[in-house]
PDB file of C-alpha atoms and ligand atoms in Angstrom:
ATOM      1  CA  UNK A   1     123.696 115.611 149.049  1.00 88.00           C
ATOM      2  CA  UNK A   2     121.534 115.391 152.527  1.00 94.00           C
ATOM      3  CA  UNK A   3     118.478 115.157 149.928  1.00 96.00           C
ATOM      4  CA  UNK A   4     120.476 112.179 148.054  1.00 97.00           C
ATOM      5  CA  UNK A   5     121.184 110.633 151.352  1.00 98.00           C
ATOM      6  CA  UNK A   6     117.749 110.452 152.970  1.00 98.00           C
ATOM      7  CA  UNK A   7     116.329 109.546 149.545  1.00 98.00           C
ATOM      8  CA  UNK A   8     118.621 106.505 149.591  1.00 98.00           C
ATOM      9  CA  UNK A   9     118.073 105.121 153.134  1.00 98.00           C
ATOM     10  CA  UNK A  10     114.172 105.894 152.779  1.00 98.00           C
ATOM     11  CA  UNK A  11     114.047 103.951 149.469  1.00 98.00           C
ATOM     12  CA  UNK A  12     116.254 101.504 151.352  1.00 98.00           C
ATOM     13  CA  UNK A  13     113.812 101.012 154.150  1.00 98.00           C
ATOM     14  CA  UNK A  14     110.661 100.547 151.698  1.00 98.00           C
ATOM     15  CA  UNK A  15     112.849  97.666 149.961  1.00 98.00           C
ATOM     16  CA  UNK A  16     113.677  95.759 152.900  1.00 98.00           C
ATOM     17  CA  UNK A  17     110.052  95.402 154.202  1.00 98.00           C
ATOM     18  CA  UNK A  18     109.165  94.792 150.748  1.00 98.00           C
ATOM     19  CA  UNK A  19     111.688  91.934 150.495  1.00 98.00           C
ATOM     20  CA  UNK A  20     110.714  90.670 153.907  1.00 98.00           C
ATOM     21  CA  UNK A  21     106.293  90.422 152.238  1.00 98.00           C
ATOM     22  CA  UNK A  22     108.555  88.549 149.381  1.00 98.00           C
ATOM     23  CA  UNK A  23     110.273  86.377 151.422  1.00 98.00           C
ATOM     24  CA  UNK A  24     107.077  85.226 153.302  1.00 97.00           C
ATOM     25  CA  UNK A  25     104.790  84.796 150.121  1.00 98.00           C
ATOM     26  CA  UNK A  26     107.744  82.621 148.595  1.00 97.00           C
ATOM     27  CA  UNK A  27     108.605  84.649 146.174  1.00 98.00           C
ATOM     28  CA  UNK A  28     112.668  84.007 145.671  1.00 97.00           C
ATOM     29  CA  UNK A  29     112.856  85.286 141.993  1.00 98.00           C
ATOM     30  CA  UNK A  30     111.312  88.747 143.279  1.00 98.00           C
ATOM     31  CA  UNK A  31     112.360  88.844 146.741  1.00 98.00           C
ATOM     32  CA  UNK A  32     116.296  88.233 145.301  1.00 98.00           C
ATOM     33  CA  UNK A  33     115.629  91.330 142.519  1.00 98.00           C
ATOM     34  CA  UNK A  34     114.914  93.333 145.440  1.00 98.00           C
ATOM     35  CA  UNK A  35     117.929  92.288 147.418  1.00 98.00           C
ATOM     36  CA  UNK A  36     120.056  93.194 144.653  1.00 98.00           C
ATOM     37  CA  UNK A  37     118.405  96.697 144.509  1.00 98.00           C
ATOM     38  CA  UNK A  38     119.324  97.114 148.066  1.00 98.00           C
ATOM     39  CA  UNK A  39     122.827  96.072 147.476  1.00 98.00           C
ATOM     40  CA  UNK A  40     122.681  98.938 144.962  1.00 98.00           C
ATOM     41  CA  UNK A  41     120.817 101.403 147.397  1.00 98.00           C
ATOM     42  CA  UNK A  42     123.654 100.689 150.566  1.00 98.00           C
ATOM     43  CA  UNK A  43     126.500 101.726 147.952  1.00 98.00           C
ATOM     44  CA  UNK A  44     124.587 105.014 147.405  1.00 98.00           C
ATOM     45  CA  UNK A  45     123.869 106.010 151.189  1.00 98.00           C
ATOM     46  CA  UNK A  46     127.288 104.961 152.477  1.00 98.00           C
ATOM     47  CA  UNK A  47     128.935 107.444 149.198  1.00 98.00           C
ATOM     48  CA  UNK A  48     126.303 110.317 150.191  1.00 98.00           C
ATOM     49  CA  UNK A  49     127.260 109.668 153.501  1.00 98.00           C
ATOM     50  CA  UNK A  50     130.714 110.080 152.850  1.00 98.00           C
ATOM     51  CA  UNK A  51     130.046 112.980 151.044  1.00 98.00           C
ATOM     52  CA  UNK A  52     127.882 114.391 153.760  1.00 97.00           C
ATOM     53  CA  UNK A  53     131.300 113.899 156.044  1.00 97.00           C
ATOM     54  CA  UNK A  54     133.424 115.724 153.510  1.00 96.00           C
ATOM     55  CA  UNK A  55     131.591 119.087 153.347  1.00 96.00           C
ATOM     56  CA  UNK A  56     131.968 119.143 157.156  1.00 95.00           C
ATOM     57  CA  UNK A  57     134.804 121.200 158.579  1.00 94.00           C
ATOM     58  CA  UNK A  58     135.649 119.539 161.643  1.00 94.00           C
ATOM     59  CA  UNK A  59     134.461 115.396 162.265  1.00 95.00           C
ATOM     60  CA  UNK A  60     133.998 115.237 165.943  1.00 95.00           C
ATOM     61  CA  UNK A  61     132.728 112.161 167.841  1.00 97.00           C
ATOM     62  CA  UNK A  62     128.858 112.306 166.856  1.00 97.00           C
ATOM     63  CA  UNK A  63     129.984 112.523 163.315  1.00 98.00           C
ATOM     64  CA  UNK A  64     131.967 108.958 163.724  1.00 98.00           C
ATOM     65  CA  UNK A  65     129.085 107.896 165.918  1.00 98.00           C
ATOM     66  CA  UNK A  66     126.431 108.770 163.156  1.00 98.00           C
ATOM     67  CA  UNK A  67     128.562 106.825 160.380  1.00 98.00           C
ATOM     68  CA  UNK A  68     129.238 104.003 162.321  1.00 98.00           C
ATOM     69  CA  UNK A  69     125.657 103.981 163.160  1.00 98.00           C
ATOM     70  CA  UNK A  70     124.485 104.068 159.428  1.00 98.00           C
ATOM     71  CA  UNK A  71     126.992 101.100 158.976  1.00 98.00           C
ATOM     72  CA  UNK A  72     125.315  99.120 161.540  1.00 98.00           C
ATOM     73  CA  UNK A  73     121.851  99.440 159.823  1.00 98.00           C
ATOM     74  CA  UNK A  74     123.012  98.403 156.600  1.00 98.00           C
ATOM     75  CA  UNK A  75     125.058  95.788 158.129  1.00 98.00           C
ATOM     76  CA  UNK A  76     121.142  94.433 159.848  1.00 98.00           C
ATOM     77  CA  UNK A  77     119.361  95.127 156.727  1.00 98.00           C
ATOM     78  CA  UNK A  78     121.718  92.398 154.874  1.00 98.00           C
ATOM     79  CA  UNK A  79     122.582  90.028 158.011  1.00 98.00           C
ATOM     80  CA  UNK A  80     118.359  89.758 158.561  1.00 98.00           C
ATOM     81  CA  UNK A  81     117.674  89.128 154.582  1.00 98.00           C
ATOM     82  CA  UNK A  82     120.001  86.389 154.281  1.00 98.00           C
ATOM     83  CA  UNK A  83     119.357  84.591 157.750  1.00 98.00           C
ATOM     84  CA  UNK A  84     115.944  84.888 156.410  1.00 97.00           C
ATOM     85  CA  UNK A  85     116.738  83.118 153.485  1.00 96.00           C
ATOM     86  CA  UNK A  86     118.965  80.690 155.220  1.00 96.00           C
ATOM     87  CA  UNK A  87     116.005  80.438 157.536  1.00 95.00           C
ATOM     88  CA  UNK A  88     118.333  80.746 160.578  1.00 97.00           C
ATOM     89  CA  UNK A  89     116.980  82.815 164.013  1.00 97.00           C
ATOM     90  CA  UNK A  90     116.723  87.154 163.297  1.00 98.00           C
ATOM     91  CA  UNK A  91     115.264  87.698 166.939  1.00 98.00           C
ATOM     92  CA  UNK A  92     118.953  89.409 168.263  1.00 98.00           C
ATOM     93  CA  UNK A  93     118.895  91.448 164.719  1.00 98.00           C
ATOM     94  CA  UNK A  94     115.979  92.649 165.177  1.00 98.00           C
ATOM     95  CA  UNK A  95     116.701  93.935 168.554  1.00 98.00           C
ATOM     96  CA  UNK A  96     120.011  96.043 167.307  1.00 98.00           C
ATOM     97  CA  UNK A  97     117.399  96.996 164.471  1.00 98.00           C
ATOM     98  CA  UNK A  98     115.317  98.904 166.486  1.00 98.00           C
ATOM     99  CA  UNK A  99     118.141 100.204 168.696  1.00 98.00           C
ATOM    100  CA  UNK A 100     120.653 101.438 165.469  1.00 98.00           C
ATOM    101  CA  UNK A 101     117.698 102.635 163.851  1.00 98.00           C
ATOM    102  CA  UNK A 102     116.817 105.013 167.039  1.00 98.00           C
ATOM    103  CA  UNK A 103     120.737 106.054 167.197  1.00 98.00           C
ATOM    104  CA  UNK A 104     120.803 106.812 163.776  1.00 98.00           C
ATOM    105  CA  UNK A 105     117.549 109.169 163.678  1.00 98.00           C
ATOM    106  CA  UNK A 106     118.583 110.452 166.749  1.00 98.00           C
ATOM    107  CA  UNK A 107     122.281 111.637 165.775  1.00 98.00           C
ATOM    108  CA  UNK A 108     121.234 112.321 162.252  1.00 97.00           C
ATOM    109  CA  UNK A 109     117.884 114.434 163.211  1.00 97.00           C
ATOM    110  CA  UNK A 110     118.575 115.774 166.762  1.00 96.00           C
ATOM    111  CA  UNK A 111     122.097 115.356 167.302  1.00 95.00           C
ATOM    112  CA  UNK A 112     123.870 116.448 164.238  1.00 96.00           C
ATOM    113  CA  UNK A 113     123.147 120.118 162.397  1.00 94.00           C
ATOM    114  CA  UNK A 114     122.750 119.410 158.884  1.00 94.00           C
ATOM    115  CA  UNK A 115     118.542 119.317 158.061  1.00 94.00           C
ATOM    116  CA  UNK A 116     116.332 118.314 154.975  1.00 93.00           C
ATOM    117  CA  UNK A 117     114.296 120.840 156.360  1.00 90.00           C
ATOM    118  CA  UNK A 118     116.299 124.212 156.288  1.00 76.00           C
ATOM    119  CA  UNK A 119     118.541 123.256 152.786  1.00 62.00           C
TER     120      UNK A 119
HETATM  121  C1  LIG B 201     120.772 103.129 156.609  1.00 96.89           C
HETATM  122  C2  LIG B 201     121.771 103.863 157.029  1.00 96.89           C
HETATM  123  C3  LIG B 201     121.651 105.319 157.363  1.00 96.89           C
HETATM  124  C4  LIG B 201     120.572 106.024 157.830  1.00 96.89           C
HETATM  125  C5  LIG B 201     119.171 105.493 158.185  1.00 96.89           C
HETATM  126  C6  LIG B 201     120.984 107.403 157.966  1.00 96.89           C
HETATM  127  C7  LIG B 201     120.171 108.428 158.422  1.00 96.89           C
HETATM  128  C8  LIG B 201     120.501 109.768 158.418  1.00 96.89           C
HETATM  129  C9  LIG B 201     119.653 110.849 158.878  1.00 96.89           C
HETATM  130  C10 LIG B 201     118.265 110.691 159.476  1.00 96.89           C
HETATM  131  C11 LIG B 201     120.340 112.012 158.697  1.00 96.89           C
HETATM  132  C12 LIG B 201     119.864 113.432 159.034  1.00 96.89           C
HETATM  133  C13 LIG B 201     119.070 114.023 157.913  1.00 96.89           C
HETATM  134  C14 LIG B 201     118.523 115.362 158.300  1.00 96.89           C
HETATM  135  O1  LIG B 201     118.886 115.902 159.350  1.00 96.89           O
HETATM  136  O2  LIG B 201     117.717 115.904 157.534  1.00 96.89           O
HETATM  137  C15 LIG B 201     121.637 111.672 158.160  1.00 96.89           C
HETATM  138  C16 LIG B 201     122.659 112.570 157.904  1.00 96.89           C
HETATM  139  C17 LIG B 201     123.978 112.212 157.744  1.00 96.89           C
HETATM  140  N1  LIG B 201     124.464 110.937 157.527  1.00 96.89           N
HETATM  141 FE1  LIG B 201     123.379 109.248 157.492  1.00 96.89          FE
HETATM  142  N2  LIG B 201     122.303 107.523 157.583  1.00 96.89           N
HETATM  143  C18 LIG B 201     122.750 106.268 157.210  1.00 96.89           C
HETATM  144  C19 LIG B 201     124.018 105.938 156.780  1.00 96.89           C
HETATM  145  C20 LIG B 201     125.108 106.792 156.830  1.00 96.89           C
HETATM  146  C21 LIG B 201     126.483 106.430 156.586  1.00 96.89           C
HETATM  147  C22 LIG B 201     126.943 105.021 156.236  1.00 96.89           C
HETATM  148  C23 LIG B 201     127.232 107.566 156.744  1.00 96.89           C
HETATM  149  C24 LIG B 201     128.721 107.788 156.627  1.00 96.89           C
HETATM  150  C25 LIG B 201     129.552 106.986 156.055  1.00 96.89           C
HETATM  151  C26 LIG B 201     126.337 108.648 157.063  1.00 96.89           C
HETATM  152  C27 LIG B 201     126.708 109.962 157.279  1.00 96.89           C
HETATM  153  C28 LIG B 201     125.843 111.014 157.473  1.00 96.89           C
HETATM  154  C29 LIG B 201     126.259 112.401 157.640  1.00 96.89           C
HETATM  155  C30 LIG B 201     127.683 112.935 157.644  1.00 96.89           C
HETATM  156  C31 LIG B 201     125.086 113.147 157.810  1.00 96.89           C
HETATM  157  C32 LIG B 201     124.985 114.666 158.067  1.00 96.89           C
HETATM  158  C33 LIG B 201     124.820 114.853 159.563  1.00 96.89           C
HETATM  159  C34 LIG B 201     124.447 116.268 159.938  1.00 96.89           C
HETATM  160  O3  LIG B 201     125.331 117.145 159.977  1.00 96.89           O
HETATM  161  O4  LIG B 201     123.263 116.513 160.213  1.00 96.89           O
HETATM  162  N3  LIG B 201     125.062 108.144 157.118  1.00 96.89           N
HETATM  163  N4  LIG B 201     121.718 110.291 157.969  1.00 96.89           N
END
């Protein structure tokens, strides 16, 4: 499941800066392929995610924290493609970008017990 769930939000993270090359060589057939993919990918992380929460025997705080935090980073990764499309301002997305992206590798690496590395 953790393997799943990293696979997902790694793939996931590939995509969206290969949407965003798309995007600025004007590629809309491609760049809306690999939207779709994404669409796809979020489904998958926020189910292994879930998952993840299941096998755990008692959700404190970090847990909600962590899942909330996942949220928000899937929530960016669509609210920055389509203001990019729309060709509306991204500079206060990016900012919660880099701040839900450190949250979420810090509660899901430091924080939080489950590991890639010892399963
Ligand atoms: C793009 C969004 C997300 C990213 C980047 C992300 C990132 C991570 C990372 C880095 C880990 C730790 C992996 C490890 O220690 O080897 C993890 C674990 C986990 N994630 Fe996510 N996650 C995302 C979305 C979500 C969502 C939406 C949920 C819940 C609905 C969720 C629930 C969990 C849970 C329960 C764990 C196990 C925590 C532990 O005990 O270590 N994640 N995630």
């Amino acid at each position: 499941m953790i393997h799943g769930h990293v696979t997902a939000w790694a793939l996931a993270l590939i995509l969206f800066i290969v949407a965003l090359f798309l995007h600025k060589s004007g590629k809309a057939k491609g760049f809306k392929i690999v939207q779709m993919i994404l669409r796809v990918l979020y489904l998958v992380i926020i189910a292994t995610g879930v998952g993840l929460l299941f096998s755990v025997d008692r959700i404190d705080v970090w847990y909600i924290l962590k899942a909330v935090a996942g949220l928000w980073v899937i929530g960016l990764f669509e609210m920055i493609l389509t203001r990019v499309t729309d060709k509306r301002r991204t500079s206060t997305f990016w900012i919660q970008f880099v701040v839900a992206w450190l949250l979420v590798l810090y509660l899901g690496f430091e924080k939080l017990p489950m590991s890639i590395f010892n399963m």
